[in-house]
Tab-separated table of C-alpha atoms in Angstrom:
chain	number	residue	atom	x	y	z
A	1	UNK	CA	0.000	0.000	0.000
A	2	UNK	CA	3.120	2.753	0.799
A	3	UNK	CA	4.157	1.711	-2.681
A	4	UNK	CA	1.256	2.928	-4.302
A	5	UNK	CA	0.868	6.162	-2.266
A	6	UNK	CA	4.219	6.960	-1.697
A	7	UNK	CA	5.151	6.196	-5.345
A	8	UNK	CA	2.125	8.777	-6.610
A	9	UNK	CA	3.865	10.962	-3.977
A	10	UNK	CA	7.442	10.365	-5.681
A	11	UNK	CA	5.990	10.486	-9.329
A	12	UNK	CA	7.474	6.776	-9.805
A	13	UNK	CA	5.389	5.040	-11.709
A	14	UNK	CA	7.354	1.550	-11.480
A	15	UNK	CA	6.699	1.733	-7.712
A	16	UNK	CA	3.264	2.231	-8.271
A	17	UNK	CA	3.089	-0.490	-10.674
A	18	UNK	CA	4.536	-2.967	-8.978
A	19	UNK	CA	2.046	-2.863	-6.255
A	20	UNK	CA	-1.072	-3.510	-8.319
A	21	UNK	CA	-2.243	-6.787	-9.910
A	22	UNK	CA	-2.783	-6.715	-13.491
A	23	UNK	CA	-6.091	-7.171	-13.583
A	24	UNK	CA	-6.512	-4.004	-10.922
A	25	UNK	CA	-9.965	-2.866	-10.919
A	26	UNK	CA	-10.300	0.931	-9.362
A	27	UNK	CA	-13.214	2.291	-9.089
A	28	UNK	CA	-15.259	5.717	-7.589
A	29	UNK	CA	-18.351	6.580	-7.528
A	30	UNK	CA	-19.393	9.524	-9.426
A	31	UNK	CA	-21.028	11.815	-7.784
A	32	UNK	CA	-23.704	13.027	-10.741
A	33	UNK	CA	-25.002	10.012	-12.496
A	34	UNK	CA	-24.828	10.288	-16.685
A	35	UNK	CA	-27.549	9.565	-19.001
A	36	UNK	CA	-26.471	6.134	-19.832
A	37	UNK	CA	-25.497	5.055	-16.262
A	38	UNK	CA	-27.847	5.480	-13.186
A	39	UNK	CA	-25.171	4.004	-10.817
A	40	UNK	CA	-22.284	5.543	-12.514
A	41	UNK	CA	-18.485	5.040	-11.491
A	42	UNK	CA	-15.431	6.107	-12.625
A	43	UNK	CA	-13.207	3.110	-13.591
A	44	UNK	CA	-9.607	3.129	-13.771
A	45	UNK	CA	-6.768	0.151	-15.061
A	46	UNK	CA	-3.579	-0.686	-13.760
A	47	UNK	CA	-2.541	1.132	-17.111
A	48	UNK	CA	-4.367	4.328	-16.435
A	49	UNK	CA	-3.270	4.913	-12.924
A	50	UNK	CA	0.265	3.987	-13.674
A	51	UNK	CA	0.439	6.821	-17.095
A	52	UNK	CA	-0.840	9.350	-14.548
A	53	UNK	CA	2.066	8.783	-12.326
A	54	UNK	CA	4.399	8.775	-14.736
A	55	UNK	CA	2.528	12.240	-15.772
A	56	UNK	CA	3.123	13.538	-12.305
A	57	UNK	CA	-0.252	14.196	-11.288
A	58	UNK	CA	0.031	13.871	-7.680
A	59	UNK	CA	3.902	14.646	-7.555
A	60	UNK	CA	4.355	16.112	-4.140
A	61	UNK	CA	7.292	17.888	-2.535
A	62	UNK	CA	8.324	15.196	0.771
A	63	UNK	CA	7.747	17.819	3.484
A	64	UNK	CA	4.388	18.256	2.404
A	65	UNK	CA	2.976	14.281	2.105
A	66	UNK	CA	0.473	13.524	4.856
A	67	UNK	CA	-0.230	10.063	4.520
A	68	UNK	CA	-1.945	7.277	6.227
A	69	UNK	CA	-2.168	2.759	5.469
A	70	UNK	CA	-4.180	0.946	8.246
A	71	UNK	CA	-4.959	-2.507	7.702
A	72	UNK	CA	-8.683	-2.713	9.093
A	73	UNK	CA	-8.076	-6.851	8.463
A	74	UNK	CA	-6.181	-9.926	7.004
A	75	UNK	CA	-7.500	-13.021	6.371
A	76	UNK	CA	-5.158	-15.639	5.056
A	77	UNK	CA	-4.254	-14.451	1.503
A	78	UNK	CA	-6.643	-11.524	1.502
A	79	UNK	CA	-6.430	-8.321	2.968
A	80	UNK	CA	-8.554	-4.962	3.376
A	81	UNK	CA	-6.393	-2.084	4.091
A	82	UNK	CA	-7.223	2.013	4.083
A	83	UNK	CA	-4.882	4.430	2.782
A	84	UNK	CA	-5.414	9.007	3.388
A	85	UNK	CA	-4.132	11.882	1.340
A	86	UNK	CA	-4.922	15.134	1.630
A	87	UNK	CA	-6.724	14.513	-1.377
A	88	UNK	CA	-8.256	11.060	-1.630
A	89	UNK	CA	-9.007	8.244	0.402
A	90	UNK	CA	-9.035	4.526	-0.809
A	91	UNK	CA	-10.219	1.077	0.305
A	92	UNK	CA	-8.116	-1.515	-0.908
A	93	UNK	CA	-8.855	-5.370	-1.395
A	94	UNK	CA	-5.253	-7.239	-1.256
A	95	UNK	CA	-3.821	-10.261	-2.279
A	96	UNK	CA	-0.522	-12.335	-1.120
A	97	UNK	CA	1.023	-13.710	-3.925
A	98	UNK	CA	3.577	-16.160	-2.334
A	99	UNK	CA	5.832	-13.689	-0.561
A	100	UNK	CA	4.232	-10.440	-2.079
A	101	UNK	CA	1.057	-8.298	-1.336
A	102	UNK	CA	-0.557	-6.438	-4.521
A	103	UNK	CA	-3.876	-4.373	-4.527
A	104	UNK	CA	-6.335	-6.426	-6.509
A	105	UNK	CA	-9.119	-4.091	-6.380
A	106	UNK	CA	-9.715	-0.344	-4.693
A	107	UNK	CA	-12.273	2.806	-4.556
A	108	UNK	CA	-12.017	5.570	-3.638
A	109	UNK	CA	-13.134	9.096	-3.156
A	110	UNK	CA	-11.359	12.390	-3.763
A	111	UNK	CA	-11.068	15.262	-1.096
A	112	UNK	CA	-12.323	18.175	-1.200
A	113	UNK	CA	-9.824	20.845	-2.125
């Protein structure tokens, strides 16, 4: 989970990569529905998420990161963990692969500016 945050943080987008499964499925729910969804989301791919760090989007100077991961709870080979900017929170669903935890699927919800 630091490797996602902290490598959005850092702008390194083989960080962030290498803590999401390939088959990531990110999702958050949009807050005015569209005409051809009623319970619309905003879906993002490993891909996606990893071309916006390497675009810098949430590039952040060190002194300024105020982060948070809690594990609310790990069950054998799954895990549910929460992670805090200051602008988004996420709920993460994790997997151990052998020796190696990867965020299988997450939403979220941005902050308010």
């Amino acid at each position: 989970a630091y490797d996602y945050v902290d490598g959005q943080l850092e702008g390194d987008p083989a960080r962030v990569a290498r803590a999401l499964h390939p088959d990531l499925a990110k999702r958050a729910v949009r807050p005015v529905p569209d005409k051809d969804e009623v319970l619309a989301l905003r879906r993002m791919s490993k891909d996606e998420l990893v071309e916006l760090t390497r675009q810098g989007v949430l590039k952040t100077p060190k002194e300024k990161w105020d982060r948070s991961v809690r594990v609310l709870d790990v069950t054998g080979t799954v895990a549910v963990a929460r992670v805090e900017t200051p602008w988004f929170v996420d709920y993460f669903h994790m997997g151990r692969f052998g020796d190696r935890w990867v965020i299988v699927n997450a939403m979220w919800q941005p902050k308010a500016r």
